[in-house]
Amino acid sequence: MPKLGRKAAFLTLWSVVRGIRGGPPLGMRLSAVPRMLGATITGRYDGKGRLFGMVLALIYIISPIDLIPEAFFAFFGLADDAFVAVWLAGALLSETERFLVWEGRRAAARVVDAA
């Protein structure tokens, strides 16, 4: 299962963008986000730490406090936001793939239990 490290996040993003990775399509991944959030909040899915990191990255990107460095350090102020945004996109793709695998295993286990 994919990890949420920086390297794994960037590799996942790059492979999805290039279309080399088999995995679920982008639409399926994005539609899984609300289910993933719900399962995490209710404690059924173990993604609290990973989702917390993604929320922090999102807050960092949209934070008005971060606008001050862009005013003084134009390129570097934007580059750090771009780096965090790319990491966030890769982490979201990686985590949604992990969630879809988890969800599929749960569904298969329910079918086996029902039989």
Coordinates of C-alpha atoms in Angstrom, one line a residue:
M1 CA 0.0 0.0 0.0
P2 CA 1.4 3.5 -0.8
K3 CA 2.9 5.5 2.0
L4 CA 2.3 9.2 2.5
G5 CA 5.9 10.3 2.5
R6 CA 7.0 13.1 0.2
K7 CA 8.6 10.8 -2.3
A8 CA 5.5 8.6 -2.5
A9 CA 3.2 11.6 -2.8
F10 CA 5.2 13.1 -5.7
L11 CA 5.6 9.8 -7.4
T12 CA 1.9 9.1 -7.2
L13 CA 1.1 12.5 -8.6
W14 CA 3.6 12.2 -11.4
S15 CA 2.4 8.7 -12.4
V16 CA -1.3 9.8 -12.4
V17 CA -0.5 12.8 -14.5
R18 CA 1.5 10.8 -17.0
G19 CA -1.1 8.1 -17.0
I20 CA 1.4 5.2 -16.3
R21 CA -0.2 4.0 -13.2
G22 CA -3.1 1.6 -13.4
G23 CA -5.0 2.6 -10.2
P24 CA -8.4 4.1 -10.0
P25 CA -9.3 7.0 -12.3
L26 CA -9.2 10.5 -11.0
G27 CA -13.0 10.9 -10.9
M28 CA -13.3 7.8 -8.7
R29 CA -10.6 9.1 -6.4
L30 CA -12.2 12.5 -6.0
S31 CA -15.6 11.0 -5.4
A32 CA -14.1 8.9 -2.6
V33 CA -12.9 11.9 -0.6
P34 CA -16.3 12.5 1.2
R35 CA -16.5 8.8 2.1
M36 CA -12.9 8.8 3.3
L37 CA -13.5 11.9 5.5
G38 CA -16.7 10.3 6.9
A39 CA -14.9 7.0 7.6
T40 CA -12.0 8.7 9.2
I41 CA -14.1 11.0 11.4
T42 CA -16.2 8.0 12.6
G43 CA -13.0 6.0 13.3
R44 CA -13.6 3.2 10.8
Y45 CA -10.6 4.3 8.7
D46 CA -7.1 4.9 10.1
G47 CA -6.3 8.1 8.1
K48 CA -6.5 10.7 10.9
G49 CA -2.8 11.7 10.9
R50 CA -2.6 11.7 7.1
L51 CA -5.7 13.8 6.7
F52 CA -4.5 16.2 9.4
G53 CA -1.3 16.7 7.5
M54 CA -3.3 17.4 4.3
V55 CA -5.6 19.9 6.2
L56 CA -2.5 21.7 7.5
A57 CA -1.1 21.9 4.0
L58 CA -4.3 23.3 2.7
I59 CA -4.4 25.9 5.5
Y60 CA -0.8 26.9 4.7
I61 CA -1.7 27.4 1.0
I62 CA -4.7 29.6 1.6
S63 CA -3.4 31.4 4.7
P64 CA -3.3 35.2 4.4
I65 CA -0.3 35.2 6.7
D66 CA 1.7 33.5 3.9
L67 CA 1.1 36.5 1.6
I68 CA 3.7 38.6 3.4
P69 CA 6.7 36.5 2.2
E70 CA 5.5 36.6 -1.4
A71 CA 5.5 40.4 -1.2
F72 CA 9.2 40.4 -0.1
F73 CA 10.5 37.2 -1.7
A74 CA 8.5 37.0 -4.9
F75 CA 9.8 33.8 -6.4
F76 CA 10.6 31.9 -3.2
G77 CA 7.3 32.9 -1.6
L78 CA 5.4 31.4 -4.5
A79 CA 7.8 28.4 -4.8
D80 CA 7.1 27.2 -1.3
D81 CA 3.3 27.4 -1.9
A82 CA 3.7 25.5 -5.2
F83 CA 5.8 22.8 -3.4
V84 CA 3.1 22.4 -0.7
A85 CA 0.3 22.3 -3.4
V86 CA 2.1 19.6 -5.4
W87 CA 2.7 17.6 -2.2
L88 CA -0.9 18.0 -1.3
A89 CA -2.2 16.8 -4.7
G90 CA 0.1 13.8 -4.6
A91 CA -0.8 13.0 -1.0
L92 CA -4.5 13.2 -1.8
L93 CA -4.1 10.9 -4.8
S94 CA -2.1 8.5 -2.7
E95 CA -4.4 8.5 0.2
T96 CA -7.6 8.1 -1.9
E97 CA -6.0 5.1 -3.6
R98 CA -5.2 3.6 -0.2
F99 CA -8.8 4.3 1.0
L100 CA -10.3 2.7 -2.1
V101 CA -8.2 -0.4 -1.5
W102 CA -9.4 -0.5 2.1
E103 CA -13.0 0.1 1.1
G104 CA -12.8 -2.8 -1.4
R105 CA -11.4 -5.2 1.2
R106 CA -14.2 -4.2 3.6
A107 CA -16.8 -4.9 0.9
A108 CA -15.2 -8.2 0.0
A109 CA -15.2 -9.2 3.7
R110 CA -18.9 -8.4 4.0
V111 CA -19.7 -10.6 1.0
V112 CA -17.7 -13.5 2.5
D113 CA -19.4 -13.0 5.9
A114 CA -22.9 -12.9 4.3
A115 CA -22.3 -16.2 2.4

